[in-house]
Coordinates of C-alpha atoms and ligand atoms in Angstrom, one line a residue:
M921 CA 32.5 212.7 123.7
I922 CA 36.0 211.3 123.7
T923 CA 36.4 208.1 121.6
T924 CA 39.7 205.9 122.3
L925 CA 40.9 205.4 119.1
P926 CA 42.0 201.9 118.1
K927 CA 45.6 201.3 117.9
T928 CA 47.3 199.5 115.3
S929 CA 50.6 198.2 115.3
R930 CA 52.5 197.1 112.2
Q931 CA 55.6 195.6 112.0
A932 CA 58.3 197.6 111.0
S933 CA 59.9 196.6 107.8
T934 CA 63.7 195.6 108.1
A935 CA 64.1 195.2 104.3
L936 CA 66.6 197.0 102.1
I937 CA 67.1 199.3 105.1
P938 CA 69.1 202.0 103.2
S939 CA 72.8 202.0 104.3
S940 CA 73.2 205.6 104.9
R941 CA 71.4 206.8 108.2
H942 CA 70.7 210.5 106.5
L943 CA 68.3 210.9 103.7
L944 CA 70.0 214.0 101.9
D945 CA 68.9 213.2 98.0
V946 CA 67.4 210.6 95.5
D947 CA 71.0 209.8 94.3
S948 CA 72.2 207.7 97.2
L949 CA 69.3 205.4 97.0
S950 CA 69.0 202.6 94.6
S951 CA 66.1 201.7 92.5
D952 CA 65.5 198.9 95.0
Q953 CA 65.7 200.9 97.9
I954 CA 63.1 203.1 96.4
Q955 CA 60.5 200.4 95.5
D956 CA 60.7 199.2 98.8
L957 CA 60.2 202.8 100.5
V958 CA 57.0 203.4 98.0
D959 CA 55.8 199.7 98.8
T960 CA 56.1 200.5 102.5
A961 CA 54.3 203.8 102.3
R962 CA 51.6 202.0 99.9
E963 CA 51.0 199.9 103.3
F964 CA 51.4 202.8 105.4
R965 CA 48.2 204.7 103.0
D966 CA 46.2 202.0 103.2
L967 CA 46.5 201.2 106.8
R968 CA 45.7 205.0 107.2
A969 CA 42.4 204.6 104.9
S970 CA 40.9 201.8 106.8
T971 CA 41.8 202.8 110.4
R972 CA 42.5 205.7 112.2
Y973 CA 46.3 204.4 112.2
K974 CA 48.5 204.9 115.3
S975 CA 51.4 202.9 116.0
D976 CA 54.2 202.7 118.3
I977 CA 57.4 202.2 115.7
L978 CA 58.8 205.4 116.7
R979 CA 58.1 205.5 120.3
G980 CA 60.6 207.5 122.5
T981 CA 62.2 208.9 119.0
S982 CA 62.5 212.2 119.3
I983 CA 62.0 214.4 115.7
Y984 CA 62.4 218.2 115.3
T985 CA 61.6 219.9 112.2
L986 CA 63.7 222.7 111.3
F987 CA 62.6 224.8 108.4
F988 CA 64.2 227.9 107.8
E989 CA 61.6 228.4 104.5
N990 CA 58.0 228.4 104.0
S991 CA 56.2 225.6 103.9
T992 CA 52.2 223.6 104.5
R993 CA 52.6 220.3 103.3
T994 CA 55.8 219.2 103.7
R995 CA 56.3 220.7 107.2
V996 CA 52.7 219.0 108.5
S997 CA 53.2 216.2 106.8
F998 CA 56.4 214.9 108.5
E999 CA 55.0 216.1 112.0
H1000 CA 51.5 214.0 110.9
A1001 CA 53.7 211.3 110.1
G1002 CA 55.8 211.2 113.2
K1003 CA 53.0 211.4 115.3
A1004 CA 51.0 208.2 113.5
L1005 CA 54.2 206.5 114.6
G1006 CA 54.8 207.4 118.0
A1007 CA 57.3 210.1 118.1
D1008 CA 57.3 213.1 119.7
V1009 CA 57.9 216.0 117.0
I1010 CA 58.7 219.5 117.9
N1011 CA 58.5 221.9 115.4
I1012 CA 60.9 225.2 115.1
S1013 CA 60.0 227.8 112.9
A1014 CA 63.4 229.7 111.7
A1015 CA 61.0 233.0 112.0
T1016 CA 60.5 232.6 115.5
S1017 CA 63.9 231.1 116.7
S1018 CA 67.1 232.5 117.8
V1019 CA 67.8 232.4 113.9
N1020 CA 66.2 235.8 113.9
K1021 CA 69.2 237.0 116.6
G1022 CA 71.6 236.0 114.3
E1023 CA 72.2 232.5 115.4
S1024 CA 74.0 230.5 112.5
L1025 CA 72.8 227.4 111.1
L1026 CA 75.3 225.6 112.6
N1027 CA 75.2 226.7 116.4
T1028 CA 71.1 226.2 115.7
A1029 CA 71.8 222.2 114.8
L1030 CA 74.3 221.7 117.3
T1031 CA 72.1 223.6 120.1
L1032 CA 69.3 221.1 119.0
D1033 CA 71.5 217.7 118.8
S1034 CA 72.8 218.7 122.2
M1035 CA 69.0 218.1 123.5
G1036 CA 69.5 214.6 121.8
V1037 CA 67.0 214.9 119.1
D1038 CA 67.2 211.6 116.9
A1039 CA 66.4 212.9 113.4
L1040 CA 66.3 216.5 112.4
V1041 CA 64.2 217.3 109.4
I1042 CA 65.6 220.9 107.7
R1043 CA 64.6 222.7 104.9
H1044 CA 66.8 225.6 104.0
A1045 CA 67.2 228.1 101.2
H1046 CA 70.8 227.1 100.6
S1047 CA 71.2 224.2 98.3
G1048 CA 73.6 221.8 100.8
A1049 CA 72.4 223.3 103.9
S1050 CA 71.7 219.4 105.0
H1051 CA 74.4 217.6 103.5
F1052 CA 76.6 220.5 106.0
V1053 CA 74.6 219.8 108.9
S1054 CA 74.8 216.0 108.4
R1055 CA 78.5 216.3 109.0
H1056 CA 78.2 217.7 112.2
V1057 CA 75.5 216.1 113.9
N1058 CA 74.8 212.7 115.6
A1059 CA 71.0 213.0 114.4
T1060 CA 69.5 211.7 111.2
V1061 CA 69.2 214.1 109.1
I1062 CA 66.5 214.3 106.8
N1063 CA 66.3 217.0 103.6
A1064 CA 63.0 218.0 103.4
G1065 CA 64.4 220.6 100.6
D1066 CA 67.5 222.7 100.1
G1067 CA 67.5 225.6 97.5
A1068 CA 67.3 224.5 94.2
H1069 CA 69.3 221.2 94.9
A1070 CA 67.2 218.4 96.4
H1071 CA 63.6 217.9 97.7
P1072 CA 64.1 213.8 98.2
T1073 CA 60.9 212.8 100.0
Q1074 CA 58.8 215.2 97.3
A1075 CA 60.5 212.9 94.7
L1076 CA 59.6 209.7 96.6
L1077 CA 56.4 210.6 96.8
D1078 CA 56.0 211.6 93.3
V1079 CA 56.9 207.8 92.2
M1080 CA 54.4 206.4 94.6
T1081 CA 51.8 208.6 93.1
L1082 CA 52.7 207.9 89.7
E1083 CA 52.9 204.2 90.3
A1084 CA 49.6 203.8 92.4
E1085 CA 47.9 205.8 89.3
I1086 CA 49.4 203.8 86.2
G1087 CA 50.7 200.7 87.4
N1088 CA 54.0 199.7 86.0
I1089 CA 56.1 203.2 85.5
R1090 CA 58.8 201.4 83.7
G1091 CA 59.0 202.8 80.0
A1092 CA 56.2 205.2 80.9
K1093 CA 57.1 208.8 79.4
L1094 CA 56.7 211.5 81.9
A1095 CA 56.7 215.2 80.4
M1096 CA 58.0 218.3 82.9
I1097 CA 56.7 221.3 82.4
G1098 CA 58.0 224.6 83.8
D1099 CA 60.6 226.0 86.0
I1100 CA 63.6 223.7 85.9
L1101 CA 66.4 225.4 86.3
Y1102 CA 65.2 226.5 90.3
S1103 CA 63.1 223.4 91.3
R1104 CA 64.5 220.9 93.8
V1105 CA 61.5 218.8 93.0
A1106 CA 62.3 218.9 89.1
R1107 CA 66.4 217.6 90.1
S1108 CA 64.9 214.9 92.3
D1109 CA 62.1 214.0 90.3
I1110 CA 64.2 213.5 87.1
I1111 CA 66.7 211.3 89.3
A1112 CA 64.2 209.3 91.3
F1113 CA 62.2 208.6 87.8
R1114 CA 65.2 207.7 85.8
K1115 CA 66.3 205.1 88.5
M1116 CA 62.9 203.8 87.9
G1117 CA 62.9 203.4 84.0
V1118 CA 60.9 206.3 83.2
E1119 CA 61.5 208.8 80.2
I1120 CA 61.2 212.0 80.8
S1121 CA 60.1 214.9 78.4
I1122 CA 61.0 218.7 79.3
A1123 CA 59.6 222.1 78.3
A1124 CA 60.8 225.2 79.6
P1125 CA 61.5 228.6 78.6
P1126 CA 65.4 228.6 77.5
T1127 CA 66.4 231.0 80.5
L1128 CA 64.3 228.2 83.0
L1129 CA 66.9 225.5 81.9
P1130 CA 70.1 224.7 83.6
N1131 CA 73.2 225.6 81.3
G1132 CA 74.0 223.1 78.4
W1133 CA 70.2 221.9 78.2
T1134 CA 68.5 222.9 75.0
A1135 CA 66.0 221.7 73.1
G1136 CA 66.8 218.7 71.0
T1137 CA 69.4 217.3 73.5
N1138 CA 69.7 214.6 75.9
S1139 CA 70.0 217.0 78.8
L1140 CA 71.7 215.0 81.2
N1141 CA 74.6 214.3 78.7
V1142 CA 74.8 210.6 80.0
P1143 CA 73.8 208.1 77.1
D1144 CA 70.5 206.5 77.0
S1145 CA 69.5 208.9 80.0
E1146 CA 66.1 209.3 78.1
V1147 CA 65.7 212.7 79.4
T1148 CA 64.7 215.3 76.3
V1149 CA 64.5 219.0 76.1
H1150 CA 61.6 220.0 73.5
E1151 CA 60.8 223.2 72.2
S1152 CA 57.5 223.4 73.1
V1153 CA 55.5 222.2 75.7
E1154 CA 53.1 220.9 72.9
D1155 CA 56.2 218.4 71.7
A1156 CA 56.7 217.5 75.3
V1157 CA 53.3 216.5 76.5
S1158 CA 52.3 214.4 72.9
D1159 CA 51.9 211.0 74.1
A1160 CA 52.8 211.6 77.5
D1161 CA 51.8 209.2 80.3
A1162 CA 51.8 211.5 82.9
I1163 CA 52.4 215.7 83.3
M1164 CA 54.4 216.8 85.9
C1165 CA 54.0 220.9 86.0
L1166 CA 56.3 222.4 88.5
R1167 CA 55.8 226.1 90.2
L1168 CA 57.4 229.0 88.8
Q1169 CA 60.0 229.9 91.8
L1170 CA 59.5 233.3 91.5
E1171 CA 61.1 233.9 94.8
R1172 CA 64.5 232.5 93.4
Q1173 CA 64.8 234.7 90.6
T1174 CA 67.0 237.2 90.6
A1175 CA 67.6 238.5 87.0
G1176 CA 64.3 239.3 84.7
L1177 CA 64.5 235.8 83.4
L1178 CA 60.5 236.2 82.0
P1179 CA 59.2 239.2 80.2
D1180 CA 56.0 238.7 81.6
V1181 CA 54.3 236.0 84.0
N1182 CA 51.4 236.3 81.6
E1183 CA 53.4 235.5 78.6
Y1184 CA 54.4 232.5 80.4
S1185 CA 51.1 231.3 81.0
R1186 CA 49.8 231.3 77.5
V1187 CA 53.4 229.4 76.2
W1188 CA 54.5 227.5 78.9
G1189 CA 50.9 227.1 81.1
I1190 CA 49.3 223.5 81.2
N1191 CA 45.8 223.9 80.3
N1192 CA 43.0 221.8 79.0
Q1193 CA 44.1 222.2 74.9
R1194 CA 47.6 220.9 76.1
L1195 CA 46.6 218.2 78.2
A1196 CA 44.4 216.7 75.4
L1197 CA 47.8 216.1 73.2
A1198 CA 48.6 213.3 76.3
K1199 CA 47.2 210.1 76.1
P1200 CA 43.9 209.5 77.1
D1201 CA 43.5 209.9 81.1
A1202 CA 46.8 210.6 81.2
P1203 CA 46.7 212.1 85.1
V1204 CA 48.5 215.8 85.9
M1205 CA 50.6 216.3 88.9
H1206 CA 52.4 219.5 91.0
P1207 CA 53.9 219.4 94.1
G1208 CA 52.5 222.3 95.1
P1209 CA 51.9 225.0 96.4
M1210 CA 50.4 226.1 93.2
N1211 CA 50.1 229.5 91.1
E1212 CA 47.0 228.6 90.0
G1213 CA 46.1 230.3 86.7
L1214 CA 49.9 230.2 85.6
E1215 CA 51.4 227.5 85.4
I1216 CA 48.8 225.3 85.4
S1217 CA 45.1 226.2 84.6
T1218 CA 42.0 226.3 87.4
E1219 CA 40.4 223.7 85.0
V1220 CA 43.2 221.1 85.1
A1221 CA 44.5 221.7 88.6
H1222 CA 40.7 220.9 90.0
G1223 CA 39.9 218.5 87.0
G1224 CA 39.3 214.7 87.3
R1225 CA 42.9 214.0 86.0
S1226 CA 44.2 216.1 89.0
L1227 CA 46.4 214.0 91.1
V1228 CA 47.5 217.4 93.2
T1229 CA 45.2 216.0 96.5
T1230 CA 46.5 212.6 96.2
Q1231 CA 50.1 213.7 95.8
V1232 CA 49.2 215.4 99.5
Q1233 CA 48.1 212.5 100.9
N1234 CA 50.5 210.0 99.5
G1235 CA 53.2 212.7 101.2
V1236 CA 52.1 211.7 104.9
A1237 CA 52.1 208.2 104.3
M1238 CA 55.6 208.1 102.3
R1239 CA 57.0 210.6 105.3
M1240 CA 55.9 207.8 107.4
A1241 CA 57.8 204.9 105.7
V1242 CA 60.8 207.6 105.2
L1243 CA 61.0 208.2 109.3
E1244 CA 60.6 204.4 109.6
H1245 CA 63.5 203.5 107.5
F1246 CA 65.9 206.2 108.6
C1247 CA 65.3 205.9 112.1
A1248 CA 65.2 202.1 112.4
A1249 CA 68.8 202.2 113.5
I1250 CA 68.0 204.4 116.3
G1251 CA 67.6 202.5 119.4
Ligands
LIG601 C1 58.3 222.4 96.9 C2 59.2 223.1 97.2 O1 59.1 223.3 98.4 O2 60.7 222.5 96.9 N1 56.7 221.9 97.6 C3 56.8 221.5 98.7 O3 57.5 220.7 98.9 N2 55.7 220.8 98.5 C4 57.7 223.0 95.5 C5 57.5 224.5 95.3 O4 58.0 224.9 96.1 O5 57.4 224.8 94.2

């Protein structure tokens, strides 16, 4: 039986539309703009929870997702978000496109731009890929992850998730554990959470920290940045209000930066013993995909304090907010 779904319409938010038509990183967003996107995403989350939400806010808008790297949650959530807002969404995987015949990133983007696409959502293994494309196309470009550089929508959904879980995040302490060097999530999360007044405590093997980030330092070399590198996970998670566990990005590592993954898990993995050092009820986040049993134990990954599935749910709502804001100018 086919059921006709109720069509819920929501007035597009007109407040604090970001000044750029592209979302390439979080550096360009002010804390007010981040908060506005978080608030909008929360509205979408609630609408989706209470109704089978479908709107026509982006009717007539075409969105192409162009992924040069594997993805499950980011690509699907952009597609889901675009469709929930009434846009036409077309997914292009580099593996099945003419990229496989040697077509360059630029020529691929120009081809899609000529078809009249309104927004291009791009994931690429090279840092700067989305910035590069944005300089050559008429479409709005949304960075869905570029190399080890940035993953703005992940950072926004992480801010949303933490705020929904613990309330006011200003002054909260977030322990960030794992592969900082290769993680675009780490880079974007640090910037977004700092803009929102969160203190960040980092612990990582020295070989997986950017140059100059050593234990005991204020890693961003910015006075009062309140990003501190610790020698051990125990120190970093002690009294933390929340923990962000990062995936070991084995696909980006070229040198033998780790003696052994079992050793990594023993020294840097988040397990129940380490979680017990954080504040009572402190939640654990992970952007996914998880190397379960490596950077995060199974009991933590699927335990009562894990926000991993909440992050995925919020990811759809946040991408709806991002598409609404950044496609708003498209007429
Ligand atoms: C992240 C990514 O691809 O950067 N995953 C994601 O988008 N949820 C993190 C990762 O791959 O470790």
